[in-house]
């Protein structure tokens, strides 16, 4: 027997949904042949078998959700040999006999916590130390960190009797378990009104809900808006695009992504992440571009946006947007973003505030380019100009208003002097 498990397709993926089975029990499956189609929070993809054999059991039927590493089907080969390795179509995940859930046997409170922490439970060093000092079993604590990792706030929540992952000030530790009243519980969601239509959340919408709620509740946002005169950028764009086919032409968004990539070199704090140990300055500048789909929002990543040419940024953006609209984005296209650009200008939006995508530090919201009257320099002469409002949303734990203003000012300078981005 060989297990086919739910693969891990992204850094923060915790579960996947079986969209449909491409094979039925009893079918022979060749090595490399697709057996099922799964939906993650970001993509829909087929998974393949790594061995040839007969599909002997479907554990997770179509429509069911399965945690990462959970068994979704089993195969047996014609020779009756046993395959110990998981049969998945992506990078192998650690073999798991069953998902690690709270229903697993819980050790007595007096049992050493270190033995649990050293096993299947992922926890930060600080979380392990806190659990050990207060006699907590890490196996009973839900982790809110990356890939379910237990962090300090999760242990603090367990000590105070709160649900894991709910942030609250950490009180000084007492020699015994705290007996303070439990923290207020978030109000329950209202029930559906009789006669209304309830649309179940897709994996993508469920993840958007979870991550942006987390961002809004944990990252103190601040916002800075500036108007950018786009006359020079539009003129340069027209000159560049003149000899090019429509498929090759650069867009305003391409110029904005390139400007962000260059500006982030000078302001690394805006290309950072807030982690348990402090502020993590990311080594690469990878700009996520928000793409709206009927099913939700995806943000494929233009890697190394600082070092790519303007044409290179444009070609990569077009490729990623095409994959997104065709439903063919892979996990590798969605991982590693360190900054995001969200452009609603095509909808006539003048300006807006965006929510930061964790674990990033900032997101740039771009409005429409609009032709309006402005004063020319210091004179009283009024002329028409193409103005675009850009707004940065930034994490106040990592940066502050002055630095944010300088960063947005640098993007403005680059767009108003676009030839500097071509050097």
mmCIF file of C-alpha atoms in Angstrom:
data_model
loop_
_atom_site.group_PDB
_atom_site.id
_atom_site.type_symbol
_atom_site.label_atom_id
_atom_site.label_comp_id
_atom_site.label_asym_id
_atom_site.label_seq_id
_atom_site.Cartn_x
_atom_site.Cartn_y
_atom_site.Cartn_z
ATOM 1 C CA UNK A 1 0.000 0.000 0.000
ATOM 2 C CA UNK A 2 1.098 3.572 -0.669
ATOM 3 C CA UNK A 3 -0.648 6.652 0.687
ATOM 4 C CA UNK A 4 -1.531 9.636 -1.467
ATOM 5 C CA UNK A 5 -1.491 12.652 0.853
ATOM 6 C CA UNK A 6 -2.649 16.248 0.618
ATOM 7 C CA UNK A 7 0.441 18.128 -0.608
ATOM 8 C CA UNK A 8 1.641 21.430 0.818
ATOM 9 C CA UNK A 9 1.398 23.949 -2.017
ATOM 10 C CA UNK A 10 2.260 27.122 -0.148
ATOM 11 C CA UNK A 11 3.968 28.506 2.933
ATOM 12 C CA UNK A 12 0.721 29.117 4.807
ATOM 13 C CA UNK A 13 -1.431 26.329 3.356
ATOM 14 C CA UNK A 14 -3.080 24.238 6.069
ATOM 15 C CA UNK A 15 -5.680 22.270 4.110
ATOM 16 C CA UNK A 16 -6.981 21.587 0.620
ATOM 17 C CA UNK A 17 -10.290 20.654 -0.978
ATOM 18 C CA UNK A 18 -10.783 17.710 -3.326
ATOM 19 C CA UNK A 19 -12.442 19.227 -6.397
ATOM 20 C CA UNK A 20 -12.860 15.926 -8.244
ATOM 21 C CA UNK A 21 -11.282 12.543 -8.651
ATOM 22 C CA UNK A 22 -9.875 11.785 -12.098
ATOM 23 C CA UNK A 23 -9.660 8.064 -11.295
ATOM 24 C CA UNK A 24 -12.047 5.703 -9.520
ATOM 25 C CA UNK A 25 -11.352 2.788 -7.190
ATOM 26 C CA UNK A 26 -10.049 -0.153 -9.193
ATOM 27 C CA UNK A 27 -8.492 1.965 -11.942
ATOM 28 C CA UNK A 28 -4.860 1.345 -12.766
ATOM 29 C CA UNK A 29 -2.734 4.486 -12.424
ATOM 30 C CA UNK A 30 0.523 4.952 -14.297
ATOM 31 C CA UNK A 31 3.453 6.758 -12.729
ATOM 32 C CA UNK A 32 3.110 10.499 -13.438
ATOM 33 C CA UNK A 33 -0.607 10.238 -14.236
ATOM 34 C CA UNK A 34 -2.998 12.732 -12.625
ATOM 35 C CA UNK A 35 -5.313 11.133 -10.075
ATOM 36 C CA UNK A 36 -7.190 14.094 -8.579
ATOM 37 C CA UNK A 37 -7.772 17.813 -8.825
ATOM 38 C CA UNK A 38 -7.391 19.804 -5.605
ATOM 39 C CA UNK A 39 -8.136 23.396 -4.676
ATOM 40 C CA UNK A 40 -5.923 25.264 -2.229
ATOM 41 C CA UNK A 41 -6.389 28.781 -0.903
ATOM 42 C CA UNK A 42 -4.719 30.116 -4.047
ATOM 43 C CA UNK A 43 -4.685 27.609 -6.906
ATOM 44 C CA UNK A 44 -6.457 24.622 -8.396
ATOM 45 C CA UNK A 45 -4.012 21.936 -9.472
ATOM 46 C CA UNK A 46 -3.824 18.278 -10.403
ATOM 47 C CA UNK A 47 -1.769 15.862 -8.311
ATOM 48 C CA UNK A 48 -0.014 12.884 -9.838
ATOM 49 C CA UNK A 49 1.078 9.446 -8.704
ATOM 50 C CA UNK A 50 4.770 8.767 -8.199
ATOM 51 C CA UNK A 51 4.291 5.029 -8.757
ATOM 52 C CA UNK A 52 2.252 2.762 -10.990
ATOM 53 C CA UNK A 53 -0.487 0.780 -9.276
ATOM 54 C CA UNK A 54 -4.181 0.310 -8.635
ATOM 55 C CA UNK A 55 -6.247 2.933 -6.827
ATOM 56 C CA UNK A 56 -7.485 0.773 -3.968
ATOM 57 C CA UNK A 57 -9.228 3.330 -1.718
ATOM 58 C CA UNK A 58 -10.478 6.925 -1.862
ATOM 59 C CA UNK A 59 -10.317 8.307 1.671
ATOM 60 C CA UNK A 60 -11.406 11.896 0.927
ATOM 61 C CA UNK A 61 -14.355 12.154 -1.492
ATOM 62 C CA UNK A 62 -14.898 15.093 -3.839
ATOM 63 C CA UNK A 63 -15.884 18.235 -1.954
ATOM 64 C CA UNK A 64 -14.163 17.249 1.286
ATOM 65 C CA UNK A 65 -11.401 19.250 2.977
ATOM 66 C CA UNK A 66 -8.252 17.502 4.169
ATOM 67 C CA UNK A 67 -5.356 18.926 6.230
ATOM 68 C CA UNK A 68 -1.895 19.051 4.697
ATOM 69 C CA UNK A 69 -0.268 15.634 5.049
ATOM 70 C CA UNK A 70 -3.605 13.891 5.535
ATOM 71 C CA UNK A 71 -4.260 10.741 3.503
ATOM 72 C CA UNK A 72 -6.694 11.298 0.625
ATOM 73 C CA UNK A 73 -6.313 7.916 -1.132
ATOM 74 C CA UNK A 74 -4.317 4.693 -1.200
ATOM 75 C CA UNK A 75 -2.818 2.683 -4.033
ATOM 76 C CA UNK A 76 -1.392 -0.813 -4.330
ATOM 77 C CA UNK A 77 0.872 -1.905 -7.161
ATOM 78 C CA UNK A 78 0.351 -4.970 -9.261
ATOM 79 C CA UNK A 79 3.209 -6.860 -7.627
ATOM 80 C CA UNK A 80 1.745 -6.335 -4.175
ATOM 81 C CA UNK A 81 4.807 -4.434 -2.981
ATOM 82 C CA UNK A 82 4.465 -1.794 -0.286
ATOM 83 C CA UNK A 83 5.574 1.811 -0.844
ATOM 84 C CA UNK A 84 6.363 3.721 2.323
ATOM 85 C CA UNK A 85 6.831 7.146 0.762
ATOM 86 C CA UNK A 86 3.867 9.500 0.215
ATOM 87 C CA UNK A 87 2.676 9.608 -3.391
ATOM 88 C CA UNK A 88 2.247 13.278 -4.252
ATOM 89 C CA UNK A 89 2.880 15.480 -7.255
ATOM 90 C CA UNK A 90 4.844 18.197 -5.510
ATOM 91 C CA UNK A 91 7.745 18.476 -3.114
ATOM 92 C CA UNK A 92 7.412 15.627 -0.600
ATOM 93 C CA UNK A 93 6.009 16.431 2.803
ATOM 94 C CA UNK A 94 6.954 14.615 5.967
ATOM 95 C CA UNK A 95 5.097 11.264 6.137
ATOM 96 C CA UNK A 96 2.263 11.551 8.651
ATOM 97 C CA UNK A 97 0.228 8.580 9.799
ATOM 98 C CA UNK A 98 -2.703 10.880 10.596
ATOM 99 C CA UNK A 99 -3.194 14.636 10.951
ATOM 100 C CA UNK A 100 -1.921 16.016 14.254
ATOM 101 C CA UNK A 101 -5.139 17.176 15.911
ATOM 102 C CA UNK A 102 -6.317 17.867 19.419
ATOM 103 C CA UNK A 103 -8.071 14.501 19.539
ATOM 104 C CA UNK A 104 -4.704 12.745 19.893
ATOM 105 C CA UNK A 105 -4.103 11.291 23.379
ATOM 106 C CA UNK A 106 -3.034 14.020 25.775
ATOM 107 C CA UNK A 107 -0.226 13.320 28.209
ATOM 108 C CA UNK A 108 -0.870 13.977 31.930
ATOM 109 C CA UNK A 109 -0.063 17.491 33.072
ATOM 110 C CA UNK A 110 2.957 16.257 34.984
ATOM 111 C CA UNK A 111 4.499 14.616 31.908
ATOM 112 C CA UNK A 112 7.600 16.373 30.523
ATOM 113 C CA UNK A 113 6.665 18.930 27.869
ATOM 114 C CA UNK A 114 10.024 18.682 26.137
ATOM 115 C CA UNK A 115 9.219 15.209 24.841
ATOM 116 C CA UNK A 116 6.179 16.565 22.996
ATOM 117 C CA UNK A 117 7.945 19.646 21.697
ATOM 118 C CA UNK A 118 10.769 17.555 20.286
ATOM 119 C CA UNK A 119 8.363 15.382 18.355
ATOM 120 C CA UNK A 120 5.643 16.371 15.911
ATOM 121 C CA UNK A 121 4.771 19.732 17.481
ATOM 122 C CA UNK A 122 6.433 22.779 15.888
ATOM 123 C CA UNK A 123 7.167 25.570 18.344
ATOM 124 C CA UNK A 124 9.537 28.503 18.658
ATOM 125 C CA UNK A 125 12.289 28.355 21.317
ATOM 126 C CA UNK A 126 10.508 31.013 23.400
ATOM 127 C CA UNK A 127 7.218 29.109 23.217
ATOM 128 C CA UNK A 128 8.948 25.892 24.299
ATOM 129 C CA UNK A 129 10.585 27.610 27.257
ATOM 130 C CA UNK A 130 7.331 29.237 28.389
ATOM 131 C CA UNK A 131 5.442 25.950 28.109
ATOM 132 C CA UNK A 132 8.137 24.123 30.058
ATOM 133 C CA UNK A 133 8.176 26.740 32.838
ATOM 134 C CA UNK A 134 4.390 26.631 33.262
ATOM 135 C CA UNK A 135 3.841 22.906 32.805
ATOM 136 C CA UNK A 136 1.833 23.241 29.577
ATOM 137 C CA UNK A 137 1.545 20.444 27.016
ATOM 138 C CA UNK A 138 2.407 21.880 23.594
ATOM 139 C CA UNK A 139 0.427 19.077 21.985
ATOM 140 C CA UNK A 140 -2.810 20.685 23.218
ATOM 141 C CA UNK A 141 -2.016 24.198 21.938
ATOM 142 C CA UNK A 142 -3.078 25.411 18.488
ATOM 143 C CA UNK A 143 -0.286 27.252 16.651
ATOM 144 C CA UNK A 144 -1.031 30.512 14.833
ATOM 145 C CA UNK A 145 2.435 30.929 13.313
ATOM 146 C CA UNK A 146 3.646 29.850 9.859
ATOM 147 C CA UNK A 147 2.696 26.224 9.060
ATOM 148 C CA UNK A 148 0.923 25.939 12.420
ATOM 149 C CA UNK A 149 4.062 26.781 14.399
ATOM 150 C CA UNK A 150 3.358 27.542 18.060
ATOM 151 C CA UNK A 151 4.643 30.995 19.027
ATOM 152 C CA UNK A 152 4.802 32.970 22.254
ATOM 153 C CA UNK A 153 1.283 34.446 21.931
ATOM 154 C CA UNK A 154 -0.220 30.949 21.574
ATOM 155 C CA UNK A 155 1.339 29.814 24.864
ATOM 156 C CA UNK A 156 0.270 33.060 26.552
ATOM 157 C CA UNK A 157 -3.275 32.474 25.318
ATOM 158 C CA UNK A 158 -3.255 28.941 26.721
ATOM 159 C CA UNK A 159 -2.000 30.237 30.077
ATOM 160 C CA UNK A 160 -4.857 32.765 30.230
ATOM 161 C CA UNK A 161 -7.496 30.322 29.067
ATOM 162 C CA UNK A 162 -8.079 32.147 25.759
ATOM 163 C CA UNK A 163 -8.494 30.502 22.352
ATOM 164 C CA UNK A 164 -5.094 30.018 20.710
ATOM 165 C CA UNK A 165 -4.034 32.711 18.283
ATOM 166 C CA UNK A 166 -6.058 35.529 19.959
ATOM 167 C CA UNK A 167 -3.614 38.315 20.726
ATOM 168 C CA UNK A 168 -3.666 39.975 24.143
ATOM 169 C CA UNK A 169 -1.131 41.610 26.460
ATOM 170 C CA UNK A 170 1.043 39.040 28.203
ATOM 171 C CA UNK A 171 0.751 39.355 31.978
ATOM 172 C CA UNK A 172 3.779 38.613 34.164
ATOM 173 C CA UNK A 173 4.059 34.857 34.626
ATOM 174 C CA UNK A 174 3.045 33.516 38.038
ATOM 175 C CA UNK A 175 4.596 30.453 39.680
ATOM 176 C CA UNK A 176 1.293 28.625 39.185
ATOM 177 C CA UNK A 177 -1.321 28.637 36.445
ATOM 178 C CA UNK A 178 -3.046 32.030 36.283
ATOM 179 C CA UNK A 179 -6.525 32.257 37.763
ATOM 180 C CA UNK A 180 -7.467 35.631 36.271
ATOM 181 C CA UNK A 181 -10.837 35.838 34.483
ATOM 182 C CA UNK A 182 -10.761 34.674 30.886
ATOM 183 C CA UNK A 183 -10.362 37.341 28.223
ATOM 184 C CA UNK A 184 -13.549 38.430 26.427
ATOM 185 C CA UNK A 185 -14.557 36.065 23.663
ATOM 186 C CA UNK A 186 -15.203 37.497 20.200
ATOM 187 C CA UNK A 187 -18.939 37.791 19.521
ATOM 188 C CA UNK A 188 -20.432 34.909 17.585
ATOM 189 C CA UNK A 189 -21.304 35.482 13.952
ATOM 190 C CA UNK A 190 -25.014 36.010 13.268
ATOM 191 C CA UNK A 191 -27.025 33.101 11.917
ATOM 192 C CA UNK A 192 -28.315 33.214 8.373
ATOM 193 C CA UNK A 193 -31.717 34.837 7.933
ATOM 194 C CA UNK A 194 -34.476 32.430 6.957
ATOM 195 C CA UNK A 195 -35.054 32.443 3.222
ATOM 196 C CA UNK A 196 -31.643 33.921 2.400
ATOM 197 C CA UNK A 197 -29.062 32.251 0.199
ATOM 198 C CA UNK A 198 -25.824 31.204 1.906
ATOM 199 C CA UNK A 199 -22.808 30.861 -0.374
ATOM 200 C CA UNK A 200 -20.180 28.525 1.141
ATOM 201 C CA UNK A 201 -16.703 30.013 1.360
ATOM 202 C CA UNK A 202 -14.190 28.716 -1.143
ATOM 203 C CA UNK A 203 -10.710 27.851 0.112
ATOM 204 C CA UNK A 204 -9.471 31.090 -1.436
ATOM 205 C CA UNK A 205 -12.118 33.270 0.223
ATOM 206 C CA UNK A 206 -11.670 31.467 3.551
ATOM 207 C CA UNK A 207 -7.927 32.175 3.473
ATOM 208 C CA UNK A 208 -8.430 35.807 2.449
ATOM 209 C CA UNK A 209 -10.804 36.183 5.400
ATOM 210 C CA UNK A 210 -8.390 34.594 7.860
ATOM 211 C CA UNK A 211 -5.211 36.345 6.737
ATOM 212 C CA UNK A 212 -6.605 39.847 6.329
ATOM 213 C CA UNK A 213 -8.458 39.633 9.641
ATOM 214 C CA UNK A 214 -5.176 38.565 11.230
ATOM 215 C CA UNK A 215 -3.380 41.487 9.575
ATOM 216 C CA UNK A 216 -6.002 44.030 10.634
ATOM 217 C CA UNK A 217 -5.998 42.811 14.238
ATOM 218 C CA UNK A 218 -2.239 42.403 14.734
ATOM 219 C CA UNK A 219 -0.486 44.955 12.491
ATOM 220 C CA UNK A 220 -1.108 48.612 13.442
ATOM 221 C CA UNK A 221 -1.687 50.195 10.025
ATOM 222 C CA UNK A 222 -0.870 53.773 9.095
ATOM 223 C CA UNK A 223 -1.500 55.434 5.737
ATOM 224 C CA UNK A 224 0.234 58.067 3.609
ATOM 225 C CA UNK A 225 -1.172 59.416 0.337
ATOM 226 C CA UNK A 226 0.646 61.457 -2.303
ATOM 227 C CA UNK A 227 -0.331 62.781 -5.714
ATOM 228 C CA UNK A 228 2.045 61.908 -8.540
ATOM 229 C CA UNK A 229 2.273 63.880 -11.784
ATOM 230 C CA UNK A 230 2.285 61.133 -14.413
ATOM 231 C CA UNK A 231 2.882 63.367 -17.471
ATOM 232 C CA UNK A 232 6.515 62.295 -17.907
ATOM 233 C CA UNK A 233 5.703 58.627 -17.280
ATOM 234 C CA UNK A 234 2.895 58.666 -19.857
ATOM 235 C CA UNK A 235 5.135 60.386 -22.410
ATOM 236 C CA UNK A 236 7.933 57.843 -21.914
ATOM 237 C CA UNK A 237 5.464 54.968 -22.052
ATOM 238 C CA UNK A 238 4.107 56.249 -25.366
ATOM 239 C CA UNK A 239 7.623 56.451 -26.806
ATOM 240 C CA UNK A 240 8.552 52.943 -25.620
ATOM 241 C CA UNK A 241 5.315 51.375 -26.853
ATOM 242 C CA UNK A 242 5.295 53.033 -30.291
ATOM 243 C CA UNK A 243 7.268 50.287 -32.101
ATOM 244 C CA UNK A 244 5.909 47.410 -30.000
ATOM 245 C CA UNK A 245 2.982 45.096 -30.580
ATOM 246 C CA UNK A 246 0.058 45.323 -28.182
ATOM 247 C CA UNK A 247 1.221 42.143 -26.429
ATOM 248 C CA UNK A 248 4.661 43.690 -25.783
ATOM 249 C CA UNK A 249 3.600 47.124 -24.601
ATOM 250 C CA UNK A 250 4.307 48.201 -21.044
ATOM 251 C CA UNK A 251 1.562 49.421 -18.727
ATOM 252 C CA UNK A 252 1.406 52.106 -16.072
ATOM 253 C CA UNK A 253 1.276 49.321 -13.489
ATOM 254 C CA UNK A 254 4.549 47.908 -14.838
ATOM 255 C CA UNK A 255 6.184 51.292 -14.257
ATOM 256 C CA UNK A 256 4.774 51.475 -10.731
ATOM 257 C CA UNK A 257 6.007 47.953 -9.868
ATOM 258 C CA UNK A 258 9.468 48.852 -11.181
ATOM 259 C CA UNK A 259 9.467 52.123 -9.205
ATOM 260 C CA UNK A 260 8.560 50.224 -6.029
ATOM 261 C CA UNK A 261 11.353 47.721 -6.639
ATOM 262 C CA UNK A 262 13.922 50.499 -6.984
ATOM 263 C CA UNK A 263 12.587 52.484 -4.004
ATOM 264 C CA UNK A 264 12.662 49.422 -1.734
ATOM 265 C CA UNK A 265 16.431 49.178 -2.222
ATOM 266 C CA UNK A 266 16.771 52.548 -0.501
ATOM 267 C CA UNK A 267 14.166 51.766 2.190
ATOM 268 C CA UNK A 268 14.693 48.145 3.310
ATOM 269 C CA UNK A 269 12.387 48.530 6.328
ATOM 270 C CA UNK A 270 9.452 48.622 3.909
ATOM 271 C CA UNK A 271 10.663 45.277 2.515
ATOM 272 C CA UNK A 272 10.672 43.632 5.939
ATOM 273 C CA UNK A 273 8.592 41.297 8.096
ATOM 274 C CA UNK A 274 7.776 41.392 11.809
ATOM 275 C CA UNK A 275 8.865 38.084 13.352
ATOM 276 C CA UNK A 276 9.098 36.789 16.898
ATOM 277 C CA UNK A 277 12.789 37.608 17.146
ATOM 278 C CA UNK A 278 12.445 41.154 15.785
ATOM 279 C CA UNK A 279 12.378 42.812 12.352
ATOM 280 C CA UNK A 280 13.414 40.567 9.480
ATOM 281 C CA UNK A 281 14.943 42.435 6.523
ATOM 282 C CA UNK A 282 14.172 40.298 3.495
ATOM 283 C CA UNK A 283 17.149 39.575 1.209
ATOM 284 C CA UNK A 284 15.166 39.814 -2.056
ATOM 285 C CA UNK A 285 12.708 42.380 -3.364
ATOM 286 C CA UNK A 286 9.712 40.439 -4.659
ATOM 287 C CA UNK A 287 6.661 42.516 -5.539
ATOM 288 C CA UNK A 288 3.245 40.839 -5.442
ATOM 289 C CA UNK A 289 0.718 42.192 -7.939
ATOM 290 C CA UNK A 290 -2.932 41.910 -6.923
ATOM 291 C CA UNK A 291 -5.087 40.269 -9.620
ATOM 292 C CA UNK A 292 -8.872 40.157 -9.232
ATOM 293 C CA UNK A 293 -10.581 36.928 -10.308
ATOM 294 C CA UNK A 294 -14.219 35.862 -10.159
ATOM 295 C CA UNK A 295 -13.293 33.479 -7.339
ATOM 296 C CA UNK A 296 -11.343 36.034 -5.299
ATOM 297 C CA UNK A 297 -8.002 37.779 -5.226
ATOM 298 C CA UNK A 298 -4.580 36.326 -5.998
ATOM 299 C CA UNK A 299 -1.208 38.051 -5.847
ATOM 300 C CA UNK A 300 1.447 36.412 -8.043
ATOM 301 C CA UNK A 301 4.990 37.541 -7.360
ATOM 302 C CA UNK A 302 7.365 39.440 -9.648
ATOM 303 C CA UNK A 303 10.658 38.273 -8.176
ATOM 304 C CA UNK A 304 13.700 40.565 -8.042
ATOM 305 C CA UNK A 305 11.681 43.566 -9.179
ATOM 306 C CA UNK A 306 14.591 45.865 -8.377
ATOM 307 C CA UNK A 307 17.072 44.200 -10.746
ATOM 308 C CA UNK A 308 14.720 43.399 -13.636
ATOM 309 C CA UNK A 309 14.544 45.903 -16.472
ATOM 310 C CA UNK A 310 11.254 47.719 -17.041
ATOM 311 C CA UNK A 311 10.655 45.416 -19.995
ATOM 312 C CA UNK A 312 11.495 42.414 -17.835
ATOM 313 C CA UNK A 313 8.990 43.498 -15.187
ATOM 314 C CA UNK A 314 6.355 43.971 -17.898
ATOM 315 C CA UNK A 315 6.926 40.556 -19.470
ATOM 316 C CA UNK A 316 6.847 38.762 -16.119
ATOM 317 C CA UNK A 317 3.717 40.627 -15.018
ATOM 318 C CA UNK A 318 1.900 39.706 -18.233
ATOM 319 C CA UNK A 319 2.939 36.073 -17.866
ATOM 320 C CA UNK A 320 1.715 35.884 -14.265
ATOM 321 C CA UNK A 321 -1.569 37.679 -14.956
ATOM 322 C CA UNK A 322 -2.214 35.307 -17.868
ATOM 323 C CA UNK A 323 -1.578 32.280 -15.655
ATOM 324 C CA UNK A 324 -3.869 33.719 -12.978
ATOM 325 C CA UNK A 325 -6.761 34.285 -15.366
ATOM 326 C CA UNK A 326 -6.312 30.824 -16.895
ATOM 327 C CA UNK A 327 -6.295 29.238 -13.433
ATOM 328 C CA UNK A 328 -2.793 27.869 -13.981
ATOM 329 C CA UNK A 329 -0.779 29.626 -11.284
ATOM 330 C CA UNK A 330 1.530 27.283 -9.422
ATOM 331 C CA UNK A 331 2.567 27.544 -5.799
ATOM 332 C CA UNK A 332 5.973 28.817 -6.916
ATOM 333 C CA UNK A 333 4.254 31.858 -8.518
ATOM 334 C CA UNK A 334 2.582 32.863 -5.248
ATOM 335 C CA UNK A 335 5.345 32.451 -2.674
ATOM 336 C CA UNK A 336 7.990 34.832 -1.406
ATOM 337 C CA UNK A 337 6.289 38.201 -1.902
ATOM 338 C CA UNK A 338 7.821 40.959 0.237
ATOM 339 C CA UNK A 339 5.699 43.940 -0.892
ATOM 340 C CA UNK A 340 2.385 44.300 -2.751
ATOM 341 C CA UNK A 341 0.973 46.668 -5.368
ATOM 342 C CA UNK A 342 -2.836 46.832 -5.631
ATOM 343 C CA UNK A 343 -4.151 48.918 -8.540
ATOM 344 C CA UNK A 344 -7.859 49.793 -8.827
ATOM 345 C CA UNK A 345 -7.314 52.604 -11.311
ATOM 346 C CA UNK A 346 -8.987 50.659 -14.116
ATOM 347 C CA UNK A 347 -12.247 50.850 -12.135
ATOM 348 C CA UNK A 348 -12.123 54.640 -11.893
ATOM 349 C CA UNK A 349 -11.167 54.589 -8.204
ATOM 350 C CA UNK A 350 -9.439 57.835 -7.227
ATOM 351 C CA UNK A 351 -7.724 56.524 -4.093
ATOM 352 C CA UNK A 352 -8.189 53.849 -1.438
ATOM 353 C CA UNK A 353 -6.536 52.233 1.580
ATOM 354 C CA UNK A 354 -5.451 48.598 1.306
ATOM 355 C CA UNK A 355 -4.902 46.015 4.046
ATOM 356 C CA UNK A 356 -1.357 44.707 4.429
ATOM 357 C CA UNK A 357 -0.793 41.130 3.307
ATOM 358 C CA UNK A 358 0.990 39.252 6.131
ATOM 359 C CA UNK A 359 3.860 38.730 6.679
ATOM 360 C CA UNK A 360 4.684 41.761 4.536
ATOM 361 C CA UNK A 361 5.247 45.226 5.984
ATOM 362 C CA UNK A 362 3.464 47.351 3.406
ATOM 363 C CA UNK A 363 1.155 47.555 0.395
ATOM 364 C CA UNK A 364 0.797 50.342 -2.181
ATOM 365 C CA UNK A 365 -2.742 51.238 -3.309
ATOM 366 C CA UNK A 366 -2.861 52.884 -6.752
ATOM 367 C CA UNK A 367 -5.748 54.991 -8.039
ATOM 368 C CA UNK A 368 -6.741 56.068 -11.535
ATOM 369 C CA UNK A 369 -4.687 58.518 -13.578
ATOM 370 C CA UNK A 370 -6.985 61.510 -13.960
ATOM 371 C CA UNK A 371 -6.511 64.680 -15.967
ATOM 372 C CA UNK A 372 -7.158 67.671 -13.712
ATOM 373 C CA UNK A 373 -6.201 71.383 -13.555
ATOM 374 C CA UNK A 374 -3.149 72.174 -11.409
ATOM 375 C CA UNK A 375 -1.037 75.230 -10.719
ATOM 376 C CA UNK A 376 2.161 75.334 -12.745
ATOM 377 C CA UNK A 377 5.099 75.572 -10.358
ATOM 378 C CA UNK A 378 4.953 78.627 -8.111
ATOM 379 C CA UNK A 379 3.010 80.702 -10.616
ATOM 380 C CA UNK A 380 -0.699 81.356 -10.763
ATOM 381 C CA UNK A 381 -0.924 79.707 -14.177
ATOM 382 C CA UNK A 382 -3.263 76.741 -14.312
ATOM 383 C CA UNK A 383 -2.495 73.830 -16.632
ATOM 384 C CA UNK A 384 -3.904 70.354 -17.190
ATOM 385 C CA UNK A 385 -1.923 67.467 -15.701
ATOM 386 C CA UNK A 386 -2.272 63.698 -15.384
ATOM 387 C CA UNK A 387 -2.383 62.998 -11.646
ATOM 388 C CA UNK A 388 -2.384 59.634 -9.872
ATOM 389 C CA UNK A 389 -2.907 59.222 -6.125
ATOM 390 C CA UNK A 390 -0.866 56.506 -4.424
ATOM 391 C CA UNK A 391 -1.383 55.402 -0.810
ATOM 392 C CA UNK A 392 0.955 53.312 1.300
ATOM 393 C CA UNK A 393 -0.417 51.157 4.118
ATOM 394 C CA UNK A 394 2.450 50.226 6.425
ATOM 395 C CA UNK A 395 3.014 48.297 9.649
ATOM 396 C CA UNK A 396 3.816 50.740 12.464
ATOM 397 C CA UNK A 397 5.679 47.999 14.348
ATOM 398 C CA UNK A 398 8.362 48.044 11.653
ATOM 399 C CA UNK A 399 8.428 51.579 10.282
ATOM 400 C CA UNK A 400 7.048 55.018 11.070
ATOM 401 C CA UNK A 401 5.353 57.906 9.336
ATOM 402 C CA UNK A 402 8.493 59.840 8.453
ATOM 403 C CA UNK A 403 10.160 56.862 6.798
ATOM 404 C CA UNK A 404 6.911 55.924 5.075
ATOM 405 C CA UNK A 405 6.598 59.456 3.687
ATOM 406 C CA UNK A 406 10.158 59.361 2.356
ATOM 407 C CA UNK A 407 9.506 56.004 0.717
ATOM 408 C CA UNK A 408 6.336 57.209 -1.022
ATOM 409 C CA UNK A 409 8.227 60.364 -1.986
ATOM 410 C CA UNK A 410 10.905 58.218 -3.641
ATOM 411 C CA UNK A 411 8.269 56.350 -5.670
ATOM 412 C CA UNK A 412 6.829 59.741 -6.682
ATOM 413 C CA UNK A 413 10.288 60.994 -7.710
ATOM 414 C CA UNK A 414 10.949 57.913 -9.847
ATOM 415 C CA UNK A 415 7.588 58.117 -11.625
ATOM 416 C CA UNK A 416 7.962 61.842 -12.262
ATOM 417 C CA UNK A 417 11.494 61.241 -13.581
ATOM 418 C CA UNK A 418 10.993 57.825 -15.211
ATOM 419 C CA UNK A 419 14.211 57.817 -17.222
ATOM 420 C CA UNK A 420 16.047 57.230 -13.929
ATOM 421 C CA UNK A 421 14.417 53.774 -13.767
ATOM 422 C CA UNK A 422 15.953 52.821 -17.118
ATOM 423 C CA UNK A 423 19.551 53.407 -16.044
#
